[in-house]
CSV table of C-alpha atoms and ligand atoms in Angstrom, one decimal:
chain,number,residue,atom,x,y,z
G,1,UNK,CA,17.7,17.7,-18.0
G,2,UNK,CA,19.7,17.9,-21.2
G,3,UNK,CA,17.4,16.5,-23.9
G,4,UNK,CA,14.1,17.4,-22.2
G,5,UNK,CA,13.0,13.8,-21.9
G,6,UNK,CA,11.9,13.1,-18.3
G,7,UNK,CA,13.7,10.2,-16.6
G,8,UNK,CA,11.5,7.7,-14.8
G,9,UNK,CA,11.0,8.7,-11.2
G,10,UNK,CA,10.3,6.1,-8.5
G,11,UNK,CA,8.3,7.3,-5.5
G,12,UNK,CA,7.7,5.1,-2.4
G,13,UNK,CA,4.9,6.0,0.0
G,14,UNK,CA,4.5,4.0,3.2
G,15,UNK,CA,2.6,4.4,6.4
G,16,UNK,CA,-0.1,2.8,8.6
G,17,UNK,CA,-3.8,2.5,7.5
G,18,UNK,CA,-5.8,5.6,7.1
G,19,UNK,CA,-2.9,8.0,6.8
G,20,UNK,CA,-3.8,8.9,3.2
G,21,UNK,CA,-1.5,6.7,1.2
G,22,UNK,CA,-3.9,5.6,-1.5
G,23,UNK,CA,-5.6,9.0,-2.0
G,24,UNK,CA,-2.3,10.8,-2.1
G,25,UNK,CA,-0.5,8.3,-4.3
G,26,UNK,CA,-3.3,8.2,-6.9
G,27,UNK,CA,-3.5,12.0,-7.1
G,28,UNK,CA,0.3,12.6,-7.2
G,29,UNK,CA,0.6,9.9,-10.0
G,30,UNK,CA,-2.2,11.4,-12.0
G,31,UNK,CA,-0.9,15.0,-11.7
G,32,UNK,CA,2.6,14.0,-12.7
G,33,UNK,CA,1.7,11.4,-15.4
G,34,UNK,CA,3.2,8.5,-13.4
G,35,UNK,CA,1.9,4.9,-13.0
G,36,UNK,CA,0.4,3.9,-9.6
G,37,UNK,CA,0.7,0.6,-7.6
G,38,UNK,CA,-1.4,-0.2,-4.5
G,39,UNK,CA,0.6,-3.0,-2.9
G,40,UNK,CA,-2.0,-3.4,-0.1
G,41,UNK,CA,-4.5,-4.4,-2.8
G,42,UNK,CA,-2.0,-7.2,-3.8
G,43,UNK,CA,-1.8,-8.5,-0.3
G,44,UNK,CA,-5.6,-8.3,0.0
G,45,UNK,CA,-5.9,-10.2,-3.3
G,46,UNK,CA,-3.7,-13.1,-2.2
G,47,UNK,CA,-5.7,-13.2,1.1
G,48,UNK,CA,-9.0,-13.3,-0.9
G,49,UNK,CA,-7.6,-16.3,-2.9
G,50,UNK,CA,-6.6,-18.1,0.3
G,51,UNK,CA,-10.0,-17.6,1.8
G,52,UNK,CA,-11.9,-18.5,-1.4
G,53,UNK,CA,-9.8,-21.7,-1.7
G,54,UNK,CA,-10.4,-22.8,1.9
G,55,UNK,CA,-6.8,-22.4,3.1
G,56,UNK,CA,-6.6,-22.1,6.9
G,57,UNK,CA,-5.2,-18.6,7.4
G,58,UNK,CA,-3.9,-19.5,10.9
G,59,UNK,CA,-1.6,-22.1,9.3
G,60,UNK,CA,1.5,-20.3,7.9
G,61,UNK,CA,2.8,-23.6,6.4
G,62,UNK,CA,-0.4,-24.2,4.5
G,63,UNK,CA,-0.3,-20.6,3.2
G,64,UNK,CA,3.4,-20.9,2.2
G,65,UNK,CA,2.7,-24.1,0.3
G,66,UNK,CA,0.3,-22.4,-2.1
G,67,UNK,CA,1.7,-18.8,-2.2
G,68,UNK,CA,2.9,-19.2,-5.7
G,69,UNK,CA,-0.5,-20.4,-7.2
G,70,UNK,CA,-2.7,-17.3,-7.7
G,71,UNK,CA,-1.9,-15.1,-10.7
G,72,UNK,CA,-2.3,-11.5,-9.5
G,73,UNK,CA,-2.3,-8.7,-12.0
G,74,UNK,CA,-2.5,-5.0,-11.1
G,75,UNK,CA,-3.5,-2.3,-13.6
G,76,UNK,CA,-1.4,0.9,-12.9
G,77,UNK,CA,-3.4,3.7,-14.4
G,78,UNK,CA,-4.1,6.0,-11.4
G,79,UNK,CA,-7.4,7.1,-12.9
G,80,UNK,CA,-8.5,3.4,-13.0
G,81,UNK,CA,-6.4,1.1,-10.8
G,82,UNK,CA,-7.5,-2.5,-11.3
G,83,UNK,CA,-6.7,-5.9,-9.8
G,84,UNK,CA,-7.5,-9.4,-10.9
G,85,UNK,CA,-6.8,-12.8,-9.6
G,86,UNK,CA,-6.6,-15.6,-12.2
G,87,UNK,CA,-8.5,-13.2,-14.5
G,88,UNK,CA,-11.3,-12.4,-12.0
G,89,UNK,CA,-11.9,-8.8,-11.0
G,90,UNK,CA,-11.5,-8.7,-7.2
G,91,UNK,CA,-11.5,-4.9,-6.7
G,92,UNK,CA,-14.7,-5.1,-4.5
G,93,UNK,CA,-14.3,-8.4,-2.6
G,94,UNK,CA,-10.8,-7.6,-1.4
G,95,UNK,CA,-12.3,-4.6,0.6
G,96,UNK,CA,-14.7,-6.6,2.8
G,97,UNK,CA,-14.2,-6.6,6.6
G,98,UNK,CA,-13.5,-10.3,6.5
G,99,UNK,CA,-10.5,-9.8,4.2
G,100,UNK,CA,-9.3,-6.7,6.1
G,101,UNK,CA,-9.3,-8.8,9.3
G,102,UNK,CA,-7.3,-11.6,7.7
G,103,UNK,CA,-4.8,-9.8,5.5
G,104,UNK,CA,-2.1,-9.2,8.2
G,105,UNK,CA,-1.8,-12.9,9.0
G,106,UNK,CA,-1.4,-13.8,5.3
G,107,UNK,CA,1.0,-11.0,4.6
G,108,UNK,CA,3.3,-12.0,7.5
G,109,UNK,CA,4.2,-15.3,5.7
G,110,UNK,CA,7.7,-14.9,4.2
G,111,UNK,CA,6.8,-16.9,1.1
G,112,UNK,CA,3.8,-14.6,0.4
G,113,UNK,CA,6.1,-11.5,0.8
G,114,UNK,CA,8.8,-12.9,-1.5
G,115,UNK,CA,6.2,-13.6,-4.2
G,116,UNK,CA,4.5,-10.3,-4.0
G,117,UNK,CA,7.7,-8.3,-3.6
G,118,UNK,CA,9.0,-9.9,-6.9
G,119,UNK,CA,5.7,-8.8,-8.6
G,120,UNK,CA,6.0,-5.3,-7.3
G,121,UNK,CA,9.6,-4.9,-8.5
G,122,UNK,CA,8.7,-6.1,-12.0
G,123,UNK,CA,5.7,-3.7,-12.2
G,124,UNK,CA,8.0,-0.8,-11.1
G,125,UNK,CA,10.7,-1.7,-13.5
G,126,UNK,CA,8.1,-1.7,-16.4
G,127,UNK,CA,6.8,1.8,-15.7
G,128,UNK,CA,8.3,3.9,-18.4
G,129,UNK,CA,7.6,7.3,-16.9
G,130,UNK,CA,8.0,6.2,-13.4
G,131,UNK,CA,5.6,5.1,-10.6
G,132,UNK,CA,4.2,5.9,-7.2
G,133,UNK,CA,4.2,2.7,-5.2
G,134,UNK,CA,2.3,2.7,-1.8
G,135,UNK,CA,2.4,0.2,1.0
G,136,UNK,CA,4.2,-0.6,4.2
G,137,UNK,CA,7.7,-1.8,3.2
G,138,UNK,CA,8.3,-0.1,-0.1
G,139,UNK,CA,11.0,2.3,1.0
G,140,UNK,CA,12.7,-0.2,3.3
G,141,UNK,CA,12.6,-3.5,1.3
G,142,UNK,CA,10.8,-3.4,-2.1
G,143,UNK,CA,12.4,-0.3,-3.7
G,144,UNK,CA,15.3,0.8,-1.4
G,145,UNK,CA,16.7,2.9,-4.2
G,146,UNK,CA,13.5,4.9,-4.8
G,147,UNK,CA,14.2,8.5,-5.8
G,148,UNK,CA,11.8,9.8,-3.1
G,149,UNK,CA,10.5,8.0,0.0
G,150,UNK,CA,7.6,9.4,2.0
G,151,UNK,CA,6.3,8.1,5.3
G,152,UNK,CA,2.8,9.3,6.1
G,153,UNK,CA,1.5,9.3,9.7
G,154,UNK,CA,-1.6,10.6,11.5
G,155,UNK,CA,-3.1,10.2,15.0
G,156,UNK,CA,-5.2,7.0,15.6
G,157,UNK,CA,-8.2,9.3,16.1
G,158,UNK,CA,-7.9,11.0,12.8
G,159,UNK,CA,-7.3,7.7,11.0
G,160,UNK,CA,-10.3,6.0,12.6
G,161,UNK,CA,-12.5,9.0,11.8
G,162,UNK,CA,-11.4,8.9,8.2
G,163,UNK,CA,-12.0,5.2,7.9
G,164,UNK,CA,-15.3,5.1,9.7
G,165,UNK,CA,-16.5,7.8,7.3
G,166,UNK,CA,-16.0,5.2,4.5
G,167,UNK,CA,-17.5,2.2,6.4
G,168,UNK,CA,-21.1,3.1,6.9
G,169,UNK,CA,-22.6,1.5,10.1
G,170,UNK,CA,-19.3,0.9,11.8
G,171,UNK,CA,-18.6,3.1,14.8
G,172,UNK,CA,-15.3,5.1,15.3
G,173,UNK,CA,-14.3,3.1,18.4
G,174,UNK,CA,-14.5,-0.3,16.7
G,175,UNK,CA,-12.7,1.1,13.7
G,176,UNK,CA,-10.0,2.6,15.9
G,177,UNK,CA,-9.4,-0.7,17.8
G,178,UNK,CA,-9.2,-2.7,14.5
G,179,UNK,CA,-6.8,-0.2,13.0
G,180,UNK,CA,-4.5,-0.4,16.1
G,181,UNK,CA,-4.6,-4.2,16.0
G,182,UNK,CA,-3.6,-4.3,12.3
G,183,UNK,CA,-0.8,-1.7,12.7
G,184,UNK,CA,0.6,-3.7,15.6
G,185,UNK,CA,0.6,-6.9,13.6
G,186,UNK,CA,2.1,-5.2,10.5
G,187,UNK,CA,4.8,-3.5,12.6
G,188,UNK,CA,5.8,-6.5,14.6
G,189,UNK,CA,6.1,-9.2,12.0
G,190,UNK,CA,9.6,-10.6,11.4
G,191,UNK,CA,9.7,-10.3,7.6
G,192,UNK,CA,9.7,-6.7,6.3
G,193,UNK,CA,7.5,-5.0,8.9
G,194,UNK,CA,5.8,-1.6,8.5
G,195,UNK,CA,8.6,0.8,9.1
G,196,UNK,CA,10.0,4.2,8.1
G,197,UNK,CA,13.1,4.0,6.0
G,198,UNK,CA,16.0,6.1,7.4
G,199,UNK,CA,16.0,8.3,4.4
G,200,UNK,CA,12.2,8.8,4.2
G,201,UNK,CA,10.5,12.2,4.6
G,202,UNK,CA,7.9,11.9,7.4
G,203,UNK,CA,4.7,13.8,6.8
G,204,UNK,CA,2.2,14.0,9.7
G,205,UNK,CA,-1.2,14.4,8.0
G,206,UNK,CA,-3.3,14.7,11.2
G,207,UNK,CA,-3.9,18.5,10.7
G,208,UNK,CA,-3.5,18.6,6.9
G,209,UNK,CA,-6.2,18.4,4.2
G,210,UNK,CA,-5.7,15.8,1.5
G,211,UNK,CA,-5.0,18.7,-0.9
G,212,UNK,CA,-2.2,19.9,1.3
G,213,UNK,CA,-0.6,16.5,1.5
G,214,UNK,CA,-0.8,16.0,-2.3
G,215,UNK,CA,0.8,19.4,-2.9
G,216,UNK,CA,3.6,18.7,-0.4
G,217,UNK,CA,4.4,15.3,-2.1
G,218,UNK,CA,4.1,16.8,-5.7
G,219,UNK,CA,6.6,19.6,-4.7
G,220,UNK,CA,9.0,17.0,-3.2
G,221,UNK,CA,8.9,14.9,-6.4
G,222,UNK,CA,9.5,18.0,-8.6
G,223,UNK,CA,12.5,18.9,-6.5
G,224,UNK,CA,13.9,15.4,-6.9
G,225,UNK,CA,13.3,15.5,-10.6
G,226,UNK,CA,15.0,18.9,-11.0
G,227,UNK,CA,18.0,17.6,-9.1
G,228,UNK,CA,18.3,14.4,-11.2
A,301,ADP,N1,-5.3,14.6,5.0
A,301,ADP,C1,-6.6,14.1,5.0
A,301,ADP,N2,-7.6,14.7,5.6
A,301,ADP,C2,-8.8,14.1,5.7
A,301,ADP,N3,-9.2,13.0,5.1
A,301,ADP,C3,-8.2,12.3,4.4
A,301,ADP,C4,-6.9,12.8,4.3
A,301,ADP,N4,-6.1,11.9,3.6
A,301,ADP,C5,-7.0,10.9,3.3
A,301,ADP,N5,-8.2,11.1,3.8
A,301,ADP,C6,-9.4,10.3,3.6
A,301,ADP,O1,-9.2,9.2,4.6
A,301,ADP,C7,-9.6,8.0,4.0
A,301,ADP,C8,-8.4,7.0,4.0
A,301,ADP,O2,-7.5,7.4,3.1
A,301,ADP,P1,-6.6,6.4,2.2
A,301,ADP,O3,-5.9,7.2,1.2
A,301,ADP,O4,-7.4,5.3,1.8
A,301,ADP,O5,-5.5,6.0,3.4
A,301,ADP,P2,-4.5,4.7,3.4
A,301,ADP,O6,-4.3,4.3,1.9
A,301,ADP,O7,-3.3,5.2,4.0
A,301,ADP,O8,-5.2,3.6,4.2
A,301,ADP,C9,-10.2,8.3,2.6
A,301,ADP,O9,-11.6,8.4,2.7
A,301,ADP,C10,-9.5,9.6,2.3
A,301,ADP,O10,-10.3,10.4,1.4
A,302,CDP,N1,3.5,-3.2,1.3
A,302,CDP,C1,2.6,-3.8,2.0
A,302,CDP,C2,1.2,-3.3,1.8
A,302,CDP,C3,0.2,-3.9,2.5
A,302,CDP,N2,0.5,-4.9,3.4
A,302,CDP,C4,-0.5,-5.7,4.1
A,302,CDP,O1,-1.7,-5.5,3.5
A,302,CDP,C5,-2.7,-4.9,4.4
A,302,CDP,C6,-3.7,-4.1,3.7
A,302,CDP,O2,-3.0,-2.9,3.2
A,302,CDP,P1,-3.8,-1.7,2.7
A,302,CDP,O3,-2.9,-0.7,2.2
A,302,CDP,O4,-4.9,-2.1,1.7
A,302,CDP,O5,-4.5,-1.2,4.0
A,302,CDP,P2,-5.6,0.0,4.2
A,302,CDP,O6,-4.8,1.2,3.9
A,302,CDP,O7,-6.7,-0.2,3.3
A,302,CDP,O8,-6.0,-0.1,5.6
A,302,CDP,C7,-1.9,-4.3,5.5
A,302,CDP,O9,-2.5,-4.2,6.8
A,302,CDP,C8,-0.7,-5.2,5.6
A,302,CDP,O10,-0.9,-6.4,6.4
A,302,CDP,C9,1.9,-5.3,3.6
A,302,CDP,O11,2.1,-6.2,4.4
A,302,CDP,N3,2.8,-4.7,2.9
């Protein structure tokens, strides 16, 4: 770098549920002084709004008709990521099992994806130092020109064990089945499915600690920055 001022760096982290996207992305952003965007939280927030407003989530036409209504705002500090819908803090209610079970149907609707993708691009464009954006289609669709693309994977067993450690009272088998169902829905939808970009670096986290995954991604970002 000629003048010592770091150029913004855009990092896309995609993968199925429980592979470590959120924990890794937050830590990498915090370590490198970047912003952070959890795009799953945005899809959960619009799903929460649909459910709260009595929209039939099995009716894509009804969802499409109101997809532009909720005002979703994401705070991008990795130490304190926030999310509001029409000014209401929804950080807790978007994590219920009800919303988790409905989010794939809502996020498959093209009008919902168009709306949320536009939001994501404007957040990324406004991040002065750069940003780590995590989701399912960031490297393929939302930010295809990202400086670095990571695709995290892990066995279904490891992912279910991690998730059921968070959800007290839910057994690993039930969690595993729910994860597999959601991955299948997210991977098979027509618009912007969960997929690895051709130029993404795949990291299998099954046998890695979270600290190892973070270190691996930080090193890859630093290499990209040095080459810029
Ligand atoms: N490599 C890892 N080894 C063990 N546990 C992990 C690892 N990565 C993440 N976790 C844990 O697994 C859970 C799910 O991680 P999270 O980052 O929310 O995944 P995702 O965002 O991909 O759904 C969290 O409790 C997290 O602390
Ligand atoms: N870029 C994204 C991010 C999430 N999603 C949808 O949002 C859901 C919730 O994402 P999430 O990242 O919060 O999921 P978990 O990691 O919490 O399991 C996914 O299952 C997808 O249906 C998406 O379609 N595209």
